Amino acid sequence: KLTSMKSELESLTSERERQRGNLSTQERSLISLAMELATLKEKKQRRKEKLCSLQEESETIERTIREAKLSNMSNSSRKTELISEVKSLQTQERECVTRVEQVTGELAKVEEQRQAEAERLSELNETVRMLDGK
């Protein structure tokens, strides 16, 4: 019986060591994945910063081009160009106002429908209460 217990203890000890080895392998794998994730996050951040920088450069270039274009024009041409831009912005503003008015109207209709549904639900609940009370 002692031999049997000794054998079982050795088996359990061996199993424990094997499990420790598995955990150690899994831990190394998790650490490796965590390091890879950190590296990917850093790359993502650098790319995001580079994109922001490129966008800023693009905006600067667009402004420079516009300014150069305006400076190469005669005063009357500049005035015409600026008037055109103002009209375009006014058109965009009117379109935005129209869209806001449309959305406001749609929201009012939805609110009316919601209110009507709430009243109908209240009526149905009252009917159910009356039927339950009978």
PDB file of C-alpha atoms in Angstrom:
ATOM      1  CA  LYS A   1       0.000   0.000   0.000  1.00  0.00           C
ATOM      2  CA  LEU A   2       2.890   2.357   0.762  1.00  0.00           C
ATOM      3  CA  THR A   3       4.291   1.677  -2.703  1.00  0.00           C
ATOM      4  CA  SER A   4       0.921   2.487  -4.213  1.00  0.00           C
ATOM      5  CA  MET A   5       0.705   5.770  -2.320  1.00  0.00           C
ATOM      6  CA  LYS A   6       4.307   6.605  -3.239  1.00  0.00           C
ATOM      7  CA  SER A   7       3.536   5.898  -6.887  1.00  0.00           C
ATOM      8  CA  GLU A   8       0.386   8.040  -6.735  1.00  0.00           C
ATOM      9  CA  LEU A   9       2.337  10.867  -5.073  1.00  0.00           C
ATOM     10  CA  GLU A  10       4.992  10.697  -7.783  1.00  0.00           C
ATOM     11  CA  SER A  11       2.274  10.734 -10.421  1.00  0.00           C
ATOM     12  CA  LEU A  12       0.600  13.759  -8.825  1.00  0.00           C
ATOM     13  CA  THR A  13       3.957  15.528  -8.475  1.00  0.00           C
ATOM     14  CA  SER A  14       4.733  14.840 -12.110  1.00  0.00           C
ATOM     15  CA  GLU A  15       1.294  16.120 -13.140  1.00  0.00           C
ATOM     16  CA  ARG A  16       1.782  19.257 -11.046  1.00  0.00           C
ATOM     17  CA  GLU A  17       5.150  19.945 -12.714  1.00  0.00           C
ATOM     18  CA  ARG A  18       3.586  19.380 -16.142  1.00  0.00           C
ATOM     19  CA  GLN A  19       0.768  21.829 -15.288  1.00  0.00           C
ATOM     20  CA  ARG A  20       3.336  24.387 -14.086  1.00  0.00           C
ATOM     21  CA  GLY A  21       5.125  23.990 -17.410  1.00  0.00           C
ATOM     22  CA  ASN A  22       1.831  24.540 -19.254  1.00  0.00           C
ATOM     23  CA  LEU A  23       1.085  27.650 -17.196  1.00  0.00           C
ATOM     24  CA  SER A  24       4.562  28.954 -17.771  1.00  0.00           C
ATOM     25  CA  THR A  25       4.165  28.453 -21.527  1.00  0.00           C
ATOM     26  CA  GLN A  26       0.761  30.141 -21.459  1.00  0.00           C
ATOM     27  CA  GLU A  27       2.145  33.027 -19.396  1.00  0.00           C
ATOM     28  CA  ARG A  28       5.025  33.507 -21.856  1.00  0.00           C
ATOM     29  CA  SER A  29       2.528  33.435 -24.697  1.00  0.00           C
ATOM     30  CA  LEU A  30       0.314  36.034 -22.965  1.00  0.00           C
ATOM     31  CA  ILE A  31       3.299  38.277 -22.245  1.00  0.00           C
ATOM     32  CA  SER A  32       4.365  38.001 -25.875  1.00  0.00           C
ATOM     33  CA  LEU A  33       0.838  38.896 -27.034  1.00  0.00           C
ATOM     34  CA  ALA A  34       0.678  41.826 -24.606  1.00  0.00           C
ATOM     35  CA  MET A  35       3.998  43.134 -25.916  1.00  0.00           C
ATOM     36  CA  GLU A  36       2.785  42.742 -29.502  1.00  0.00           C
ATOM     37  CA  LEU A  37      -0.420  44.590 -28.630  1.00  0.00           C
ATOM     38  CA  ALA A  38       1.558  47.426 -27.041  1.00  0.00           C
ATOM     39  CA  THR A  39       3.730  47.647 -30.167  1.00  0.00           C
ATOM     40  CA  LEU A  40       0.649  47.750 -32.387  1.00  0.00           C
ATOM     41  CA  LYS A  41      -0.892  50.477 -30.218  1.00  0.00           C
ATOM     42  CA  GLU A  42       2.286  52.530 -30.521  1.00  0.00           C
ATOM     43  CA  LYS A  43       2.298  52.088 -34.297  1.00  0.00           C
ATOM     44  CA  LYS A  44      -1.359  53.084 -34.436  1.00  0.00           C
ATOM     45  CA  GLN A  45      -0.648  56.209 -32.374  1.00  0.00           C
ATOM     46  CA  ARG A  46       2.319  57.160 -34.585  1.00  0.00           C
ATOM     47  CA  ARG A  47       0.214  56.673 -37.715  1.00  0.00           C
ATOM     48  CA  LYS A  48      -2.583  58.741 -36.209  1.00  0.00           C
ATOM     49  CA  GLU A  49      -0.130  61.526 -35.410  1.00  0.00           C
ATOM     50  CA  LYS A  50       1.314  61.310 -38.915  1.00  0.00           C
ATOM     51  CA  LEU A  51      -2.191  61.479 -40.416  1.00  0.00           C
ATOM     52  CA  CYS A  52      -2.986  64.578 -38.341  1.00  0.00           C
ATOM     53  CA  SER A  53       0.276  66.133 -39.452  1.00  0.00           C
ATOM     54  CA  LEU A  54      -0.464  65.337 -43.089  1.00  0.00           C
ATOM     55  CA  GLN A  55      -3.964  66.787 -42.766  1.00  0.00           C
ATOM     56  CA  GLU A  56      -2.543  69.984 -41.301  1.00  0.00           C
ATOM     57  CA  GLU A  57       0.017  70.170 -44.103  1.00  0.00           C
ATOM     58  CA  SER A  58      -2.725  69.615 -46.662  1.00  0.00           C
ATOM     59  CA  GLU A  59      -4.824  72.422 -45.181  1.00  0.00           C
ATOM     60  CA  THR A  60      -1.784  74.708 -45.163  1.00  0.00           C
ATOM     61  CA  ILE A  61      -1.053  73.891 -48.801  1.00  0.00           C
ATOM     62  CA  GLU A  62      -4.698  74.496 -49.754  1.00  0.00           C
ATOM     63  CA  ARG A  63      -4.595  77.901 -48.010  1.00  0.00           C
ATOM     64  CA  THR A  64      -1.313  78.772 -49.712  1.00  0.00           C
ATOM     65  CA  ILE A  65      -2.711  77.801 -53.112  1.00  0.00           C
ATOM     66  CA  ARG A  66      -5.846  79.856 -52.508  1.00  0.00           C
ATOM     67  CA  GLU A  67      -3.817  82.845 -51.341  1.00  0.00           C
ATOM     68  CA  ALA A  68      -1.462  82.543 -54.327  1.00  0.00           C
ATOM     69  CA  LYS A  69      -4.411  82.260 -56.670  1.00  0.00           C
ATOM     70  CA  LEU A  70      -5.999  85.365 -55.161  1.00  0.00           C
ATOM     71  CA  SER A  71      -2.741  87.336 -55.205  1.00  0.00           C
ATOM     72  CA  ASN A  72      -2.264  86.519 -58.898  1.00  0.00           C
ATOM     73  CA  MET A  73      -5.697  87.863 -59.732  1.00  0.00           C
ATOM     74  CA  SER A  74      -6.532  91.443 -60.385  1.00  0.00           C
ATOM     75  CA  ASN A  75      -8.540  93.259 -57.750  1.00  0.00           C
ATOM     76  CA  SER A  76     -11.770  92.867 -59.693  1.00  0.00           C
ATOM     77  CA  SER A  77     -11.063  89.154 -60.223  1.00  0.00           C
ATOM     78  CA  ARG A  78     -10.352  88.733 -56.507  1.00  0.00           C
ATOM     79  CA  LYS A  79     -13.562  90.532 -55.682  1.00  0.00           C
ATOM     80  CA  THR A  80     -15.479  88.273 -58.095  1.00  0.00           C
ATOM     81  CA  GLU A  81     -13.842  85.154 -56.619  1.00  0.00           C
ATOM     82  CA  LEU A  82     -14.620  86.212 -53.048  1.00  0.00           C
ATOM     83  CA  ILE A  83     -18.202  87.113 -53.958  1.00  0.00           C
ATOM     84  CA  SER A  84     -18.557  83.676 -55.518  1.00  0.00           C
ATOM     85  CA  GLU A  85     -17.236  82.037 -52.345  1.00  0.00           C
ATOM     86  CA  VAL A  86     -19.594  84.101 -50.184  1.00  0.00           C
ATOM     87  CA  LYS A  87     -22.562  83.127 -52.374  1.00  0.00           C
ATOM     88  CA  SER A  88     -21.539  79.487 -52.177  1.00  0.00           C
ATOM     89  CA  LEU A  89     -21.341  79.709 -48.375  1.00  0.00           C
ATOM     90  CA  GLN A  90     -24.728  81.443 -48.239  1.00  0.00           C
ATOM     91  CA  THR A  91     -26.219  78.671 -50.385  1.00  0.00           C
ATOM     92  CA  GLN A  92     -24.744  76.051 -48.056  1.00  0.00           C
ATOM     93  CA  GLU A  93     -26.145  77.941 -45.071  1.00  0.00           C
ATOM     94  CA  ARG A  94     -29.644  78.052 -46.631  1.00  0.00           C
ATOM     95  CA  GLU A  95     -29.440  74.323 -47.359  1.00  0.00           C
ATOM     96  CA  CYS A  96     -28.450  73.656 -43.747  1.00  0.00           C
ATOM     97  CA  VAL A  97     -31.285  75.822 -42.423  1.00  0.00           C
ATOM     98  CA  THR A  98     -33.754  74.034 -44.703  1.00  0.00           C
ATOM     99  CA  ARG A  99     -32.495  70.649 -43.527  1.00  0.00           C
ATOM    100  CA  VAL A 100     -32.715  71.712 -39.873  1.00  0.00           C
ATOM    101  CA  GLU A 101     -36.307  72.856 -40.451  1.00  0.00           C
ATOM    102  CA  GLN A 102     -37.132  69.529 -42.129  1.00  0.00           C
ATOM    103  CA  VAL A 103     -35.597  67.540 -39.285  1.00  0.00           C
ATOM    104  CA  THR A 104     -37.400  69.706 -36.725  1.00  0.00           C
ATOM    105  CA  GLY A 105     -40.693  69.020 -38.502  1.00  0.00           C
ATOM    106  CA  GLU A 106     -39.965  65.312 -38.643  1.00  0.00           C
ATOM    107  CA  LEU A 107     -39.115  65.307 -34.933  1.00  0.00           C
ATOM    108  CA  ALA A 108     -42.401  67.062 -34.141  1.00  0.00           C
ATOM    109  CA  LYS A 109     -44.309  64.406 -36.110  1.00  0.00           C
ATOM    110  CA  VAL A 110     -42.456  61.619 -34.336  1.00  0.00           C
ATOM    111  CA  GLU A 111     -43.201  63.221 -30.975  1.00  0.00           C
ATOM    112  CA  GLU A 112     -46.901  63.480 -31.885  1.00  0.00           C
ATOM    113  CA  GLN A 113     -46.913  59.801 -32.862  1.00  0.00           C
ATOM    114  CA  ARG A 114     -45.113  58.866 -29.651  1.00  0.00           C
ATOM    115  CA  GLN A 115     -47.639  60.832 -27.611  1.00  0.00           C
ATOM    116  CA  ALA A 116     -50.557  59.189 -29.448  1.00  0.00           C
ATOM    117  CA  GLU A 117     -49.033  55.751 -28.853  1.00  0.00           C
ATOM    118  CA  ALA A 118     -48.502  56.571 -25.169  1.00  0.00           C
ATOM    119  CA  GLU A 119     -52.164  57.617 -24.849  1.00  0.00           C
ATOM    120  CA  ARG A 120     -53.307  54.464 -26.652  1.00  0.00           C
ATOM    121  CA  LEU A 121     -51.097  52.326 -24.398  1.00  0.00           C
ATOM    122  CA  SER A 122     -52.524  54.056 -21.349  1.00  0.00           C
ATOM    123  CA  GLU A 123     -56.061  53.372 -22.601  1.00  0.00           C
ATOM    124  CA  LEU A 124     -55.211  49.714 -23.218  1.00  0.00           C
ATOM    125  CA  ASN A 125     -53.673  49.399 -19.747  1.00  0.00           C
ATOM    126  CA  GLU A 126     -56.809  50.917 -18.228  1.00  0.00           C
ATOM    127  CA  THR A 127     -58.960  48.451 -20.191  1.00  0.00           C
ATOM    128  CA  VAL A 128     -56.824  45.543 -18.974  1.00  0.00           C
ATOM    129  CA  ARG A 129     -57.110  46.762 -15.357  1.00  0.00           C
ATOM    130  CA  MET A 130     -60.904  47.019 -15.702  1.00  0.00           C
ATOM    131  CA  LEU A 131     -61.090  43.514 -17.194  1.00  0.00           C
ATOM    132  CA  ASP A 132     -58.870  42.111 -14.470  1.00  0.00           C
ATOM    133  CA  GLY A 133     -61.045  43.769 -11.844  1.00  0.00           C
ATOM    134  CA  LYS A 134     -64.219  42.060 -13.113  1.00  0.00           C
TER     135      LYS A 134
END
